[in-house]
Coordinates of C-alpha atoms in Angstrom, one line a residue:
Chain A
M11 CA -90.1 19.6 16.6
S12 CA -88.9 16.7 14.9
V13 CA -90.3 16.1 11.4
P14 CA -91.4 12.8 10.7
E15 CA -89.5 11.2 7.8
L16 CA -91.1 10.7 4.5
A17 CA -91.1 6.9 3.5
P18 CA -87.7 6.3 1.6
G19 CA -89.7 4.8 -1.3
R20 CA -91.8 8.1 -1.8
V21 CA -88.5 10.3 -1.6
E22 CA -86.9 8.1 -4.3
E23 CA -90.4 8.9 -6.5
L24 CA -90.0 12.4 -5.8
L25 CA -86.5 12.3 -6.7
R26 CA -87.2 10.6 -10.0
G27 CA -89.9 13.4 -10.7
A28 CA -93.0 12.3 -9.5
P29 CA -95.3 15.2 -8.7
P30 CA -96.0 16.1 -5.0
E31 CA -99.2 15.2 -3.5
T32 CA -98.9 17.1 -0.2
A33 CA -97.8 20.4 0.8
R34 CA -94.7 18.9 2.4
E35 CA -93.7 16.7 -0.6
A36 CA -93.9 20.2 -2.6
L37 CA -91.5 21.6 0.1
V38 CA -89.0 18.6 -0.3
E39 CA -89.3 19.3 -4.4
R40 CA -88.4 22.9 -3.6
L41 CA -85.6 22.1 -1.6
V42 CA -84.2 19.4 -4.0
R43 CA -84.5 22.0 -6.8
E44 CA -82.8 24.6 -4.8
L45 CA -80.0 22.0 -3.7
R46 CA -79.5 21.2 -7.2
D47 CA -79.5 24.8 -8.5
G48 CA -77.2 26.4 -5.8
A49 CA -74.6 23.7 -5.6
A50 CA -71.1 24.9 -5.8
V51 CA -69.1 25.7 -9.0
P52 CA -65.4 25.1 -9.5
S53 CA -63.7 28.1 -9.9
P54 CA -61.3 29.0 -12.7
P55 CA -58.0 28.3 -10.8
L56 CA -59.2 25.2 -10.1
R57 CA -60.2 24.3 -13.6
E58 CA -56.7 25.4 -14.7
R59 CA -55.1 23.2 -12.1
V60 CA -56.8 20.3 -13.0
R61 CA -56.5 20.8 -16.5
T62 CA -52.6 20.9 -15.8
I63 CA -53.0 17.6 -13.9
G64 CA -54.3 16.2 -17.0
E65 CA -51.6 17.2 -19.5
R66 CA -48.9 15.6 -17.4
R67 CA -47.3 12.4 -18.6
A68 CA -49.0 9.3 -17.1
P69 CA -47.0 7.6 -14.6
R70 CA -45.2 4.7 -15.6
R71 CA -46.4 1.3 -14.4
L72 CA -43.6 -0.5 -12.3
R73 CA -45.4 -3.6 -12.0
P74 CA -48.3 -5.6 -14.1
P75 CA -51.9 -5.3 -12.9
A76 CA -52.8 -7.5 -10.2
R77 CA -55.3 -9.6 -12.3
A78 CA -52.6 -10.5 -14.6
L79 CA -50.4 -11.6 -12.1
A80 CA -53.1 -13.6 -10.3
L81 CA -53.7 -15.2 -13.8
A82 CA -50.1 -16.1 -14.4
A83 CA -49.7 -17.5 -11.0
A84 CA -53.1 -19.8 -11.4
A85 CA -51.7 -20.9 -14.7
L86 CA -48.3 -21.7 -13.3
V87 CA -49.9 -23.6 -10.7
A88 CA -52.2 -25.6 -12.9
V89 CA -49.2 -26.6 -15.2
S90 CA -47.1 -27.6 -12.1
F91 CA -49.8 -29.9 -11.0
G92 CA -50.4 -31.4 -14.4
G93 CA -46.7 -31.9 -14.5
Y94 CA -46.5 -33.8 -11.3
A95 CA -49.7 -35.8 -12.0
L96 CA -48.6 -36.9 -15.2
T97 CA -44.8 -38.0 -14.4
R98 CA -46.1 -39.9 -11.2
P99 CA -45.4 -43.5 -11.6
S100 CA -48.7 -45.2 -12.6
G101 CA -49.9 -48.2 -11.3
G102 CA -51.9 -50.9 -13.1
D103 CA -50.8 -54.4 -14.6
D104 CA -49.2 -55.1 -18.1
A105 CA -48.8 -58.2 -19.6
G106 CA -45.9 -59.3 -21.5
Y107 CA -42.1 -60.5 -20.9
E108 CA -40.5 -57.2 -20.0
S109 CA -43.1 -56.4 -17.4
A110 CA -43.1 -59.5 -16.1
R111 CA -39.4 -59.4 -15.6
G112 CA -39.9 -56.4 -13.6
D113 CA -42.6 -58.2 -11.7
V114 CA -40.2 -61.1 -11.0
A115 CA -37.3 -58.8 -9.8
G116 CA -40.2 -57.7 -7.3
A117 CA -40.8 -61.0 -6.3
Q118 CA -37.1 -61.7 -5.5
R119 CA -37.1 -58.3 -3.7
Q120 CA -39.9 -59.8 -1.4
A121 CA -38.1 -63.0 -1.4
G122 CA -35.6 -61.1 0.8
G123 CA -38.3 -60.4 3.3
V124 CA -38.2 -56.4 3.0
D125 CA -41.2 -55.4 0.9
A126 CA -43.4 -58.4 0.5
A127 CA -47.1 -57.8 -0.7
E128 CA -47.9 -59.5 2.7
P129 CA -45.6 -59.7 5.5
P130 CA -43.2 -62.5 5.3
Y131 CA -44.3 -65.5 7.4
E132 CA -42.5 -65.0 10.9
T133 CA -41.2 -68.1 12.7
E134 CA -38.6 -68.6 15.3
A135 CA -36.5 -70.0 12.3
S136 CA -36.8 -66.3 10.9
R137 CA -35.7 -64.8 13.9
E138 CA -32.7 -67.0 14.5
V139 CA -31.7 -66.3 10.8
L140 CA -32.0 -62.6 11.3
R141 CA -29.5 -63.0 14.2
G142 CA -27.1 -64.6 11.6
E143 CA -27.0 -68.1 13.3
R144 CA -25.9 -70.8 10.9
S145 CA -24.3 -74.2 11.2
A146 CA -21.0 -74.5 9.1
A147 CA -21.7 -78.4 9.1
E148 CA -24.5 -78.2 6.7
P149 CA -24.2 -78.4 3.1
A150 CA -25.2 -75.1 1.2
V151 CA -28.7 -75.4 -0.3
P152 CA -29.2 -73.4 -3.4
T153 CA -32.1 -71.0 -2.7
Y154 CA -33.6 -68.3 -4.9
A155 CA -33.4 -65.3 -2.3
E156 CA -30.7 -63.0 -1.7
T157 CA -30.2 -61.3 1.8
P158 CA -32.2 -57.9 2.0
E159 CA -29.1 -55.7 2.1
T160 CA -27.8 -56.7 -1.2
L161 CA -31.0 -56.4 -3.2
T162 CA -31.3 -53.4 -5.8
T163 CA -34.5 -52.5 -7.6
G164 CA -34.9 -54.8 -10.6
S165 CA -31.8 -56.9 -10.2
V166 CA -31.6 -60.5 -10.3
P167 CA -29.9 -61.5 -7.0
P168 CA -27.3 -64.6 -7.0
P169 CA -28.4 -67.7 -5.1
S170 CA -28.0 -67.6 -1.4
S171 CA -27.0 -70.2 0.7
R172 CA -29.8 -69.9 3.0
A173 CA -32.8 -72.1 2.8
R174 CA -36.4 -70.5 2.2
D175 CA -39.7 -71.6 1.3
V176 CA -41.1 -69.4 -1.7
D177 CA -44.9 -69.5 -2.2
M178 CA -46.3 -67.7 -4.9
S179 CA -49.6 -66.9 -6.4
L180 CA -50.5 -65.3 -9.9
E181 CA -53.9 -64.6 -10.9
L182 CA -54.1 -63.9 -14.8
R183 CA -56.9 -62.7 -17.1
V184 CA -57.2 -64.2 -20.5
R185 CA -59.4 -63.5 -23.5
D186 CA -62.3 -66.3 -23.2
A187 CA -62.9 -69.7 -22.2
D188 CA -60.8 -71.3 -25.0
A189 CA -57.9 -69.5 -23.8
V190 CA -58.3 -70.5 -20.4
A191 CA -57.9 -74.1 -21.3
G192 CA -54.9 -73.4 -23.6
A193 CA -53.3 -71.3 -21.0
A194 CA -53.8 -74.0 -18.4
N195 CA -52.1 -76.6 -20.6
E196 CA -49.2 -74.3 -21.4
A197 CA -48.7 -73.4 -17.9
M198 CA -48.4 -77.2 -17.1
R199 CA -46.2 -78.0 -20.1
A200 CA -43.7 -75.1 -18.8
V201 CA -43.5 -76.2 -15.4
D202 CA -42.7 -80.1 -16.8
G203 CA -39.9 -78.6 -19.1
L204 CA -38.3 -76.6 -16.1
G205 CA -38.1 -79.8 -14.1
G206 CA -41.1 -79.0 -11.8
H207 CA -44.4 -80.9 -11.7
V208 CA -48.0 -80.2 -11.0
V209 CA -49.2 -80.5 -7.8
A210 CA -53.0 -79.9 -8.8
S211 CA -55.2 -78.5 -11.5
T212 CA -59.0 -77.6 -12.0
V213 CA -60.1 -76.3 -15.2
D214 CA -63.8 -75.0 -15.8
A215 CA -64.8 -73.5 -19.1
R216 CA -68.4 -72.7 -19.7
G217 CA -69.6 -70.5 -22.8
R218 CA -67.4 -67.5 -22.9
E219 CA -66.5 -67.5 -19.2
G220 CA -64.1 -69.8 -17.7
S221 CA -61.4 -70.0 -14.9
A222 CA -58.5 -72.5 -14.0
R223 CA -56.6 -73.1 -10.7
L224 CA -53.1 -74.7 -10.8
T225 CA -51.0 -75.6 -8.1
L226 CA -47.1 -76.0 -9.5
R227 CA -43.8 -76.6 -8.0
V228 CA -40.7 -75.7 -9.6
P229 CA -37.0 -75.9 -8.6
I230 CA -36.1 -72.7 -6.9
G231 CA -33.4 -71.9 -9.1
R232 CA -35.9 -72.2 -12.1
L233 CA -38.3 -69.8 -10.3
E234 CA -37.7 -66.8 -12.5
D235 CA -38.1 -68.5 -15.7
A236 CA -41.3 -70.3 -14.5
V237 CA -42.9 -66.8 -13.7
L238 CA -41.6 -65.2 -16.8
R239 CA -43.4 -67.9 -18.9
L240 CA -46.4 -67.9 -16.6
S241 CA -47.1 -64.2 -16.9
A242 CA -47.0 -64.3 -20.6
L243 CA -50.1 -66.6 -20.5
G244 CA -52.3 -63.5 -19.7
T245 CA -52.9 -60.2 -18.0
I246 CA -51.6 -60.2 -14.4
T247 CA -54.3 -59.1 -12.3
A248 CA -52.8 -60.0 -9.0
Q249 CA -49.9 -61.5 -7.5
N250 CA -48.7 -62.4 -4.2
V251 CA -45.2 -64.0 -2.5
R252 CA -45.0 -65.4 0.7
I253 CA -41.3 -66.2 2.0
E254 CA -40.6 -68.4 5.0
D255 CA -37.1 -68.6 6.1
L256 CA -36.1 -72.3 6.8
Q257 CA -32.4 -72.0 7.7
A258 CA -32.7 -71.6 11.2
G259 CA -34.9 -74.5 11.6
V260 CA -32.4 -76.4 9.3
D261 CA -29.5 -75.6 11.3
R262 CA -31.1 -76.3 14.7
R263 CA -32.2 -79.6 13.6
G264 CA -28.6 -80.1 12.1
N265 CA -27.1 -79.4 15.6
R266 CA -29.6 -81.7 17.0
V267 CA -28.5 -84.6 14.8
E268 CA -25.0 -83.9 15.8
A269 CA -25.7 -84.0 19.5
L270 CA -28.0 -87.1 19.2
E271 CA -25.2 -88.8 17.1
R272 CA -22.5 -88.1 19.6
A273 CA -24.7 -89.4 22.3
I274 CA -25.5 -92.5 20.4
R275 CA -21.7 -93.2 19.8
R276 CA -21.0 -92.8 23.5
D277 CA -23.5 -95.0 24.8
E278 CA -22.6 -97.4 22.0
L279 CA -19.1 -97.5 23.1
R280 CA -19.7 -98.1 26.8
L281 CA -22.0 -100.9 25.9
R282 CA -19.0 -102.4 23.9
S283 CA -16.6 -101.9 26.6
G284 CA -18.3 -105.0 28.7
T285 CA -17.8 -103.3 32.2
L286 CA -21.5 -102.4 32.8
P287 CA -23.5 -104.3 35.3
A288 CA -26.5 -106.0 33.7
E289 CA -29.1 -103.4 35.0
E290 CA -27.3 -100.6 33.7
R291 CA -26.6 -102.3 30.5
L292 CA -30.5 -102.5 30.0
E293 CA -31.0 -99.1 30.9
M294 CA -28.3 -97.9 28.5
E295 CA -29.8 -100.1 25.7
L296 CA -33.3 -98.7 26.2
R297 CA -31.8 -95.3 26.0
L298 CA -30.1 -95.8 23.1
E299 CA -33.0 -97.0 21.3
S300 CA -34.8 -93.9 22.3
L301 CA -32.0 -91.8 20.8
R302 CA -32.0 -93.5 17.6
S303 CA -35.8 -93.1 17.3
Q304 CA -35.1 -89.5 18.0
L305 CA -32.4 -89.2 15.5
R306 CA -34.5 -90.3 12.8
S307 CA -37.4 -88.2 13.3
V308 CA -35.0 -85.1 13.3
R309 CA -33.5 -86.2 10.3
R310 CA -36.7 -86.7 8.9
A311 CA -37.9 -83.1 9.7
R312 CA -34.8 -81.7 8.6
A313 CA -34.9 -83.5 5.3
E314 CA -38.7 -82.1 4.9
L315 CA -37.4 -78.7 5.4
L316 CA -34.7 -79.0 3.0
R317 CA -37.0 -80.3 0.4
R318 CA -39.3 -77.5 0.7
A319 CA -36.4 -75.2 0.1
T320 CA -35.5 -76.8 -3.0
S321 CA -38.7 -75.9 -4.8
A322 CA -41.0 -73.0 -5.0
E323 CA -44.8 -73.4 -5.1
I324 CA -46.8 -71.5 -7.7
H325 CA -50.6 -71.1 -7.3
V326 CA -51.9 -69.8 -10.9
A327 CA -55.7 -68.6 -11.1
L328 CA -56.7 -68.0 -14.7
H329 CA -59.9 -66.4 -15.3
T330 CA -61.7 -64.7 -18.3
G331 CA -62.8 -61.4 -16.3
D332 CA -65.6 -59.0 -16.7
A333 CA -65.0 -58.1 -20.4
A334 CA -63.3 -59.5 -23.4
V335 CA -60.5 -57.4 -24.0
A336 CA -57.8 -57.4 -26.9
E337 CA -55.2 -57.0 -24.2
R338 CA -52.1 -55.8 -26.3
G339 CA -54.5 -54.2 -29.1
E340 CA -56.3 -51.7 -26.7
R341 CA -53.5 -51.0 -24.1
G342 CA -52.6 -47.7 -25.8
L343 CA -56.4 -46.2 -25.4
A344 CA -56.7 -47.9 -21.9
A345 CA -53.4 -46.5 -20.8
T346 CA -54.3 -43.1 -21.8
A347 CA -57.4 -43.1 -20.4
R348 CA -55.9 -44.4 -17.3
D349 CA -53.2 -41.7 -17.2
A350 CA -56.0 -39.0 -17.8
W351 CA -57.9 -40.2 -14.9
E352 CA -54.9 -40.2 -12.7
V353 CA -54.1 -36.7 -13.6
L354 CA -57.4 -35.6 -12.6
E355 CA -57.3 -37.7 -9.4
G356 CA -53.8 -35.9 -8.6
L357 CA -55.1 -32.5 -9.3
A358 CA -58.2 -33.4 -7.2
G359 CA -56.4 -34.5 -4.5
A360 CA -53.9 -31.5 -4.5
A361 CA -56.8 -29.2 -4.5
L362 CA -58.5 -30.9 -1.7
F363 CA -55.2 -30.8 0.3
V364 CA -55.0 -27.0 -0.4
A365 CA -58.7 -26.6 0.4
I366 CA -58.3 -28.3 3.8
V367 CA -55.0 -26.9 4.8
A368 CA -55.7 -23.5 3.7
S369 CA -59.4 -23.2 4.8
P370 CA -58.9 -22.3 8.3
V371 CA -56.3 -19.8 7.5
L372 CA -58.6 -18.2 4.8
L373 CA -61.4 -18.2 7.1
I374 CA -59.3 -16.4 10.0
G375 CA -58.1 -14.1 7.3
A376 CA -61.8 -13.3 6.2
L377 CA -62.9 -12.8 9.7
A378 CA -60.0 -10.4 10.6
W379 CA -60.9 -8.6 7.1
A380 CA -64.4 -8.4 8.0
L381 CA -63.6 -7.1 11.7
L382 CA -61.1 -4.5 10.4
R383 CA -63.7 -3.4 7.7
A384 CA -66.3 -2.9 10.3
R385 CA -64.0 -1.1 12.6
G386 CA -62.9 1.1 9.6
R387 CA -66.8 1.8 8.8
R388 CA -67.5 2.8 12.6
A389 CA -64.5 5.3 12.6
E390 CA -65.8 6.9 9.4
R391 CA -69.0 7.3 10.6
R392 CA -67.7 9.0 13.7
L393 CA -65.7 11.1 11.5
L394 CA -68.8 12.0 9.3
D395 CA -71.0 12.4 12.5
E396 CA -68.9 14.8 14.7
P397 CA -69.5 18.5 14.6
R398 CA -67.0 20.1 12.5
P399 CA -66.3 23.9 13.2
A400 CA -65.5 26.0 10.1
G401 CA -62.0 27.5 9.7
P402 CA -58.8 27.3 7.6
R403 CA -57.6 24.1 6.0
T404 CA -54.9 22.3 8.1
A405 CA -51.5 21.6 6.3
G406 CA -51.1 17.7 6.3
Chain B
M3 CA -58.7 7.3 -26.6
N4 CA -56.4 5.2 -24.1
A5 CA -55.8 1.7 -24.5
L6 CA -58.6 -0.5 -23.2
A7 CA -58.3 -1.9 -19.7
L8 CA -57.8 -5.3 -19.0
S9 CA -61.1 -6.8 -18.3
W10 CA -61.3 -10.5 -19.3
P11 CA -63.4 -12.3 -19.0
R12 CA -65.9 -9.2 -19.2
R13 CA -66.4 -7.4 -22.6
P14 CA -63.7 -4.7 -22.8
V15 CA -65.6 -1.3 -22.2
A16 CA -64.1 2.0 -24.0
R17 CA -63.2 4.4 -21.5
P18 CA -62.4 8.4 -22.1
S19 CA -59.1 9.9 -21.5
F20 CA -58.4 11.4 -17.9
E21 CA -58.6 14.9 -19.5
E22 CA -61.9 14.4 -20.7
A23 CA -63.2 12.5 -17.6
A24 CA -61.8 15.5 -15.5
E25 CA -63.3 18.2 -17.6
A26 CA -66.7 16.4 -17.5
H27 CA -66.9 15.6 -13.6
L28 CA -65.0 18.4 -12.0
A29 CA -68.0 20.3 -10.9
D30 CA -69.6 17.2 -9.4
V31 CA -66.8 16.4 -7.2
V32 CA -66.6 20.1 -6.2
R33 CA -70.3 20.0 -5.3
Y34 CA -70.0 16.8 -3.5
L35 CA -66.9 17.8 -1.6
A36 CA -68.7 21.3 -0.9
M37 CA -71.7 19.5 0.8
L38 CA -69.5 17.0 2.5
T39 CA -67.2 19.2 4.3
G40 CA -69.5 22.2 4.6
D41 CA -66.8 24.5 3.3
G42 CA -66.6 25.7 -0.4
S43 CA -63.0 26.8 -0.4
L44 CA -61.8 23.6 1.5
A45 CA -63.8 21.6 -1.3
E46 CA -61.7 23.4 -3.9
D47 CA -58.5 22.2 -2.3
L48 CA -59.6 18.5 -1.7
A49 CA -60.9 18.5 -5.5
A50 CA -57.3 19.2 -6.6
D51 CA -56.0 16.5 -4.3
T52 CA -58.6 14.2 -5.9
F53 CA -57.6 14.8 -9.4
E54 CA -54.0 14.4 -8.3
K55 CA -54.9 10.8 -7.0
A56 CA -57.3 9.9 -9.8
F57 CA -54.6 10.9 -12.3
R58 CA -52.0 8.4 -10.4
A59 CA -54.6 5.5 -10.3
W60 CA -56.3 6.3 -13.9
R61 CA -54.6 3.0 -15.5
R62 CA -56.5 0.8 -12.5
F63 CA -59.9 2.4 -13.5
D64 CA -62.3 -0.3 -14.9
P65 CA -65.3 1.5 -16.6
A66 CA -66.9 -1.9 -16.6
R67 CA -67.3 -2.1 -12.8
A68 CA -68.4 1.6 -12.1
S69 CA -68.7 5.0 -14.0
E70 CA -65.9 7.7 -13.7
R71 CA -68.3 9.9 -11.5
T72 CA -68.8 7.2 -9.0
W73 CA -65.3 6.3 -9.0
L74 CA -64.0 10.0 -8.9
C75 CA -66.6 10.6 -5.6
S76 CA -65.1 7.6 -4.1
I77 CA -61.5 9.0 -4.3
A78 CA -62.7 12.2 -3.2
R79 CA -64.6 10.8 -0.1
N80 CA -61.5 9.2 0.7
V81 CA -59.5 12.6 0.5
A82 CA -62.0 14.1 2.6
L83 CA -61.9 11.5 5.2
D84 CA -58.2 11.7 5.3
H85 CA -58.6 15.7 5.9
F86 CA -61.1 15.0 8.6
R87 CA -58.6 12.4 10.2
A88 CA -55.9 14.9 10.1
E89 CA -58.3 17.5 11.6
A90 CA -59.0 15.4 14.4
R91 CA -55.5 14.4 15.0
R92 CA -54.4 18.2 15.0
R93 CA -57.3 19.2 17.5
R94 CA -56.2 16.2 20.1
R95 CA -52.5 17.5 19.6
E96 CA -53.3 21.1 20.2
E97 CA -55.7 20.3 22.9
R98 CA -58.0 22.6 21.9
Y99 CA -61.4 22.6 20.1
A100 CA -61.9 24.9 17.2
A101 CA -62.8 28.0 18.7
D102 CA -66.4 29.4 19.3
A103 CA -67.6 28.5 15.7
D104 CA -69.8 31.6 15.7
A105 CA -66.8 34.0 15.9
L106 CA -65.6 32.6 12.4
V107 CA -66.4 33.8 9.3
Q108 CA -68.4 30.6 7.8
P109 CA -67.3 29.8 4.3
A110 CA -70.1 29.2 2.0
I111 CA -70.9 25.6 1.1
G112 CA -72.7 27.0 -2.3
S113 CA -75.1 29.6 -3.5
F114 CA -78.1 28.5 -1.5
S115 CA -80.5 30.9 0.3
P116 CA -79.7 31.8 3.9
D117 CA -82.0 29.4 5.5
V118 CA -81.0 26.6 3.4
E119 CA -77.3 27.3 4.0
A120 CA -77.8 27.6 7.7
A121 CA -79.9 24.4 7.9
L122 CA -77.4 22.7 6.0
R123 CA -74.5 23.9 8.4
T124 CA -76.4 22.3 11.2
L125 CA -76.4 18.7 9.5
T126 CA -73.4 16.3 9.9
A127 CA -71.1 15.7 7.2
G128 CA -72.6 12.4 6.9
E129 CA -75.9 13.7 6.6
R130 CA -74.8 16.2 3.7
E131 CA -72.9 13.6 1.9
V132 CA -75.9 11.6 1.2
L133 CA -77.9 14.7 0.0
A134 CA -74.9 15.7 -2.3
L135 CA -74.7 12.2 -3.9
R136 CA -78.5 11.7 -4.2
I137 CA -80.0 15.1 -4.9
V138 CA -77.0 17.4 -6.0
L139 CA -75.3 14.8 -8.3
E140 CA -78.3 13.0 -8.8
L141 CA -76.5 9.4 -8.6
D142 CA -78.9 6.5 -8.4
A143 CA -79.3 4.5 -5.0
E144 CA -76.9 1.9 -6.1
A145 CA -74.1 4.0 -7.1
T146 CA -74.5 5.9 -3.9
A147 CA -74.5 3.0 -1.9
R148 CA -71.2 1.7 -3.5
I149 CA -69.5 5.1 -2.4
L150 CA -70.9 5.1 0.9
G151 CA -70.3 1.3 1.5
I152 CA -73.8 0.6 2.6
G153 CA -76.5 -1.1 1.2
R154 CA -79.5 0.3 -1.1
T155 CA -82.0 0.2 1.6
A156 CA -79.7 1.8 4.2
C157 CA -79.0 4.5 1.7
S158 CA -82.5 5.3 1.3
M159 CA -83.2 5.5 4.9
R160 CA -80.3 7.4 5.3
L161 CA -81.3 10.0 2.6
A162 CA -84.9 10.1 4.1
R163 CA -83.8 11.1 7.6
A164 CA -81.3 13.6 6.2
L165 CA -84.3 15.3 4.3
A166 CA -86.4 15.3 7.5
K167 CA -83.6 16.8 9.3
L168 CA -83.2 19.4 6.8
E169 CA -86.5 20.2 6.6
E170 CA -86.6 20.7 10.4
R171 CA -83.8 22.9 10.8
M172 CA -85.3 25.0 8.1
D173 CA -88.5 25.2 9.9
S174 CA -86.7 26.0 13.2
H175 CA -84.6 28.7 11.3
V176 CA -87.7 30.3 9.5
R177 CA -89.5 30.3 12.9
A178 CA -86.5 31.9 14.6

């Protein structure tokens, strides 16, 4: 006959010494007492054996504890990430002559059509240029850009014989409205001094806020000097370079001019020979007139391309921005704060990357561990629950 | 006293030497193993193995996480389970079950009365184990649950079932 269990809570109370309230509880209490009083006692040989174990020298630790290893590994990872984040090249804009020179070098690289802020303007002229077609008859037009293959970071390339249209835009932040007007005037004076001219200008200053927009043209050979002087007027907040290669168009029109001139000379000679019938003579004169008209048109178009290639257009936008900042005085603090933020960004990004990459692996590992643990526990229960006959102890 | 264990960021807890812990808890380990295995003499052998292992692992023992007694009982349990597994492999290898148990002399579990001893022998090792830890060694439910690798509630229920079964077996033995 199976005995119903006592409530687990009541058993706990009895074990803690609560007085029994029923005969059955009294029986349980007697059982508990007997189990405690009659439990096995270690024999003297066992005591001696255990005492001998304790007298041995403690085994030497061959490796540091796991926790110390884990802490050292975590510190190493943190230092590595911090070092990587600090040594990353930082973005941001800096005013000043030296940084402007670097910006200009970047613009010059972009003039090669390699890594412009926006993709270079693609025309049939550009594609023909890339195939290397040139006209030997055309005079070399001094341009600012070098072919992409010879550019190196930060270097100023020598003038190229290729015709290119360079269009730059600069956005500068200045201190206040007074500075906007002063910077605009300085920009126009600078361009005049470099042999360029002002195409358009707008200055708007109200209270502490202000803005100005200038369109300037400078000879292509003075572009670097112009950008250096303009960059020094404020803090660059944006810049853009657009390059259009014109050489193929120049070459094509040059070839067309030659062909037209040859055709005109041929027709003029035939007219002067006096051997043509009247009807043919009339047709030839009409055709000559048409050829001359085409020649004038092509020469004008070619001249326009050459004119564009001899100068660069610079669009300058001056503004006061959100806060009046003493750019040079507070750069140190702002730069430090920016660097610190970039370090945190780098660490957060790395941690996120590790989490995303490692999480499926960790999840699978955790599942596998849980399954193995559950399996181990089931095996344990089987071992503990199976009937076990008494007998001599097995050796190993 | 040995050097403090590495327990940052927890507050370091002083711990006794191995000799002191062994002297203080040898009897507990023997009682536990005797109840678990149902064999007093086997319990002594396994207790010696337990303290050998404990001595080798003594540096890793963290007193902030568990008491010495709980830690030693965990090691003793693993030693006993290893013994059971070896026994099972031996029986499978030799393709014979242990002979008729009645024909063998049953080693004593402890100094219990005959009906208690007989009733204990009819329980499984798992049932005797929980009785040993909660009643004989008077460990609390939490420490016992940790050793057994189960929850507190499951531990309490297991104890109640083991006690009920022990009562029932004693009842049948007395009537017989």
